[in-house]
Every structure is written in C-alpha cells, then in structure tokens.
GROMACS .gro file of C-alpha atoms in nm:
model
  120
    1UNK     CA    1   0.527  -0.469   2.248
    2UNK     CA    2   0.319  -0.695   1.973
    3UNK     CA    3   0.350  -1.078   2.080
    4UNK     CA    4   0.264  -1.291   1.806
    5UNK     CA    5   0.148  -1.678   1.898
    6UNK     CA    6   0.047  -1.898   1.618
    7UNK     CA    7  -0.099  -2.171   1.852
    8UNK     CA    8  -0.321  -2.254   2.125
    9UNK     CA    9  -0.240  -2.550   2.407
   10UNK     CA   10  -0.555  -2.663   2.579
   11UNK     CA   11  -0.546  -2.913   2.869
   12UNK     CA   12  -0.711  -3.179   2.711
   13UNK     CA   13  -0.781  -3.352   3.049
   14UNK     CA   14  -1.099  -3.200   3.106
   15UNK     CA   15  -1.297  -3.383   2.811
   16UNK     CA   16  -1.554  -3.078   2.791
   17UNK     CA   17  -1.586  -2.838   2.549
   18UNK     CA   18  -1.389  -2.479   2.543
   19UNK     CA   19  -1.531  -2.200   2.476
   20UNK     CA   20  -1.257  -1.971   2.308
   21UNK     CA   21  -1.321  -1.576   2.248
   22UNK     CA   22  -1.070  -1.421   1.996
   23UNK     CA   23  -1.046  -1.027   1.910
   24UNK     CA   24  -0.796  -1.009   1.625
   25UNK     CA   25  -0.745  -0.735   1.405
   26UNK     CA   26  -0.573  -0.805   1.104
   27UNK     CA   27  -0.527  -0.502   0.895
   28UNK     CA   28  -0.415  -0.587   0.558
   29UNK     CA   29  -0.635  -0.932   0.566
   30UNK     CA   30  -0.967  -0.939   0.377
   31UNK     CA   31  -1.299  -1.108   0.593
   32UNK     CA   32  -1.312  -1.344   0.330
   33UNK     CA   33  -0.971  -1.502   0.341
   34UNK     CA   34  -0.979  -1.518   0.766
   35UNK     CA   35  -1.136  -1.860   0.873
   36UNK     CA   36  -1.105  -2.042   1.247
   37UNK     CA   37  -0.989  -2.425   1.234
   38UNK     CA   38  -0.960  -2.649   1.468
   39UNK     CA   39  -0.784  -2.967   1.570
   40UNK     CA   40  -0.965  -3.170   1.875
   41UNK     CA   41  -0.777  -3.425   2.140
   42UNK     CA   42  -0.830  -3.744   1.918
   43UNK     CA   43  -0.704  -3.523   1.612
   44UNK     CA   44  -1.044  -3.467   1.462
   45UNK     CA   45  -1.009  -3.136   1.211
   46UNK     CA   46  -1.314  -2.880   1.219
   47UNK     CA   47  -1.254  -2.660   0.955
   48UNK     CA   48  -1.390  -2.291   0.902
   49UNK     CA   49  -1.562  -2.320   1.235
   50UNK     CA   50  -1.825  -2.043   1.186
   51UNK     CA   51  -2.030  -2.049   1.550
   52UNK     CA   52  -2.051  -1.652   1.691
   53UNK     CA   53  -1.769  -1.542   1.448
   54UNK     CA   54  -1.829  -1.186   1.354
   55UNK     CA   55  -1.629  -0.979   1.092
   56UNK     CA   56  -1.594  -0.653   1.061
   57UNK     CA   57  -1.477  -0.487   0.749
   58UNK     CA   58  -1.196  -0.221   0.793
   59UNK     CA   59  -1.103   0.070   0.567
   60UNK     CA   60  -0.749   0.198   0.504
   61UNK     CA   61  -0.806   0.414   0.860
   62UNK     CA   62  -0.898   0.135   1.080
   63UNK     CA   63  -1.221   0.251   1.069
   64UNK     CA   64  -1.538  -0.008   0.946
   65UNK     CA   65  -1.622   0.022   0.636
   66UNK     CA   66  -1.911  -0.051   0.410
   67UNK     CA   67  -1.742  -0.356   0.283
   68UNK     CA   68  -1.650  -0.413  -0.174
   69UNK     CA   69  -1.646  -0.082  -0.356
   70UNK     CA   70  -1.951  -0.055  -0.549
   71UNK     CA   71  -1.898   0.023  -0.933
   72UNK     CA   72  -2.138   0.322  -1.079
   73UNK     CA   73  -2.333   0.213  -1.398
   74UNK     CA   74  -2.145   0.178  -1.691
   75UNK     CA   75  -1.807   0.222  -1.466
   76UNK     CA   76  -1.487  -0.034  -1.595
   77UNK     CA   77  -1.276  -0.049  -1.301
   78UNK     CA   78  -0.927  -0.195  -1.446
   79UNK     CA   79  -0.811  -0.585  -1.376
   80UNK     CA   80  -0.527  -0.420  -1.385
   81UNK     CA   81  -0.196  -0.732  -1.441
   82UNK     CA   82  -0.463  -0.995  -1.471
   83UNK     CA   83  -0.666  -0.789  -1.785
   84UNK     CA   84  -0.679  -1.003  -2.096
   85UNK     CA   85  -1.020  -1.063  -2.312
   86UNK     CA   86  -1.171  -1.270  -2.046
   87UNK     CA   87  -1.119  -0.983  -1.782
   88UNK     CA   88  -1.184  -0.634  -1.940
   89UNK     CA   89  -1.367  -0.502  -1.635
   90UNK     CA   90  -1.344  -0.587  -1.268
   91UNK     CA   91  -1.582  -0.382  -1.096
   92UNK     CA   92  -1.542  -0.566  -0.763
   93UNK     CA   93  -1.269  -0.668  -0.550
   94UNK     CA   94  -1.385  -1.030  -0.576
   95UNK     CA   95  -1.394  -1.048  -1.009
   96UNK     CA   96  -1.020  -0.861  -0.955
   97UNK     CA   97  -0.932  -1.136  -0.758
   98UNK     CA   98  -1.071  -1.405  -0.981
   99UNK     CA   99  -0.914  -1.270  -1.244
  100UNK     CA  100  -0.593  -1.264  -1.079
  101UNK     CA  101  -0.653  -1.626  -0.995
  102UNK     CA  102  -0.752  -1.725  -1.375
  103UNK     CA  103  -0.432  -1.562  -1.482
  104UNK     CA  104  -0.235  -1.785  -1.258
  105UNK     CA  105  -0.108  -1.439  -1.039
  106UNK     CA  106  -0.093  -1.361  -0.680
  107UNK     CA  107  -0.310  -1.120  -0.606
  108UNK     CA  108  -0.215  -0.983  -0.290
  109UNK     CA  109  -0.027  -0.703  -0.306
  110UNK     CA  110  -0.277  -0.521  -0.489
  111UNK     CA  111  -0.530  -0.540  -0.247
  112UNK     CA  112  -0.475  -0.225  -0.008
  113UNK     CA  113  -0.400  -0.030  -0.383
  114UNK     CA  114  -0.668  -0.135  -0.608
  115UNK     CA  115  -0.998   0.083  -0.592
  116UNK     CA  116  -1.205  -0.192  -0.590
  117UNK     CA  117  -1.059  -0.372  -0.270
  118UNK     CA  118  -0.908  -0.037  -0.093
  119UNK     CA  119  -1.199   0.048   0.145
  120UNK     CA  120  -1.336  -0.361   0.180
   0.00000   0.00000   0.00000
C-alpha cells in the first residue's frame, strides 16, 4: 500500500536544527518543477531550499536518463498546440514549455508524449 502525506510535524521544542533526508520518486514530475520549502517555528518561509538535494532524471522506464532530448542539426521538433510564428520549432522540452506558457496553455499533459520531454 502507497501512503501519501503532504506534511511534516516537527517538535519544535528542541530549538536545533533538523536534518531531514527525503527519497521521493515522482514519475511523471520533471527535476525542474520539484523544489523543497520550508516553514520554521516563528513562521519564517525558506523557499527552494537547495542544501544536498540531488535529482535524478528518469526516463519513461524508471530508469535515469540523460536528461532534455537533444535536437540533431537542422531538426524542427513540433510546438505542437502552442505553434504560432513566434514558436515554429521547439527543439527542447524547455522552448516547448515556454511556448506553451506564451500561448497562455497548460503544458502538462504533453510532457510524458512529446519527444522533446519523453526521456528528460
């Protein structure tokens, strides 16, 4: 069984510092949208704590991959819904996704289907 907990409670008592160690796997989440926040005892924020925080890009098998697709010379990988005469080519996963945002649309349910992001 897969428990899911959206929150931490520390005794805040102590007054010293936690050290927190996290494995998480999250399989149809990029590395660049996953970020660690934090909210102290006197309700400080800390926001995209970075510390030892390691990410590891996974392909569609679970398996790490090499990270964005890289486009071959002269290659015009589609923006696919977000195309228009600003966005002719998106040759990355990160110009799809800009180009997605410029055209006001979610991108995130093309992400595990577009070449460019499949394997990142």
């Amino acid at each position: 069984t897969v428990e899911v907990v959206d929150h931490i409670l520390v005794d805040t008592t102590l007054a010293k510092k936690l050290p927190i160690g996290l494995n998480i796997t999250f399989p149809h989440l990029r590395c660049d949208e996953v970020s660690v926040d934090t909210v102290d005892a006197v309700g400080e924020n800390q926001v995209n704590i970075q510390g030892r925080l390691h990410k590891v890009n996974l392909g569609l098998t679970g398996q790490q991959s090499e990270g964005d697709h890289q486009a071959k010379a002269g290659e015009c990988l589609s923006c696919m819904e977000a195309a228009d005469d600003d966005h002719k080519c998106c040759n990355t996963c990160q110009a799809l996704k800009d180009a997605y945002a410029d055209a006001k649309l979610s991108y995130y349910h093309i992400l595990d289907t577009a070449e460019q992001c499949r394997d990142a």
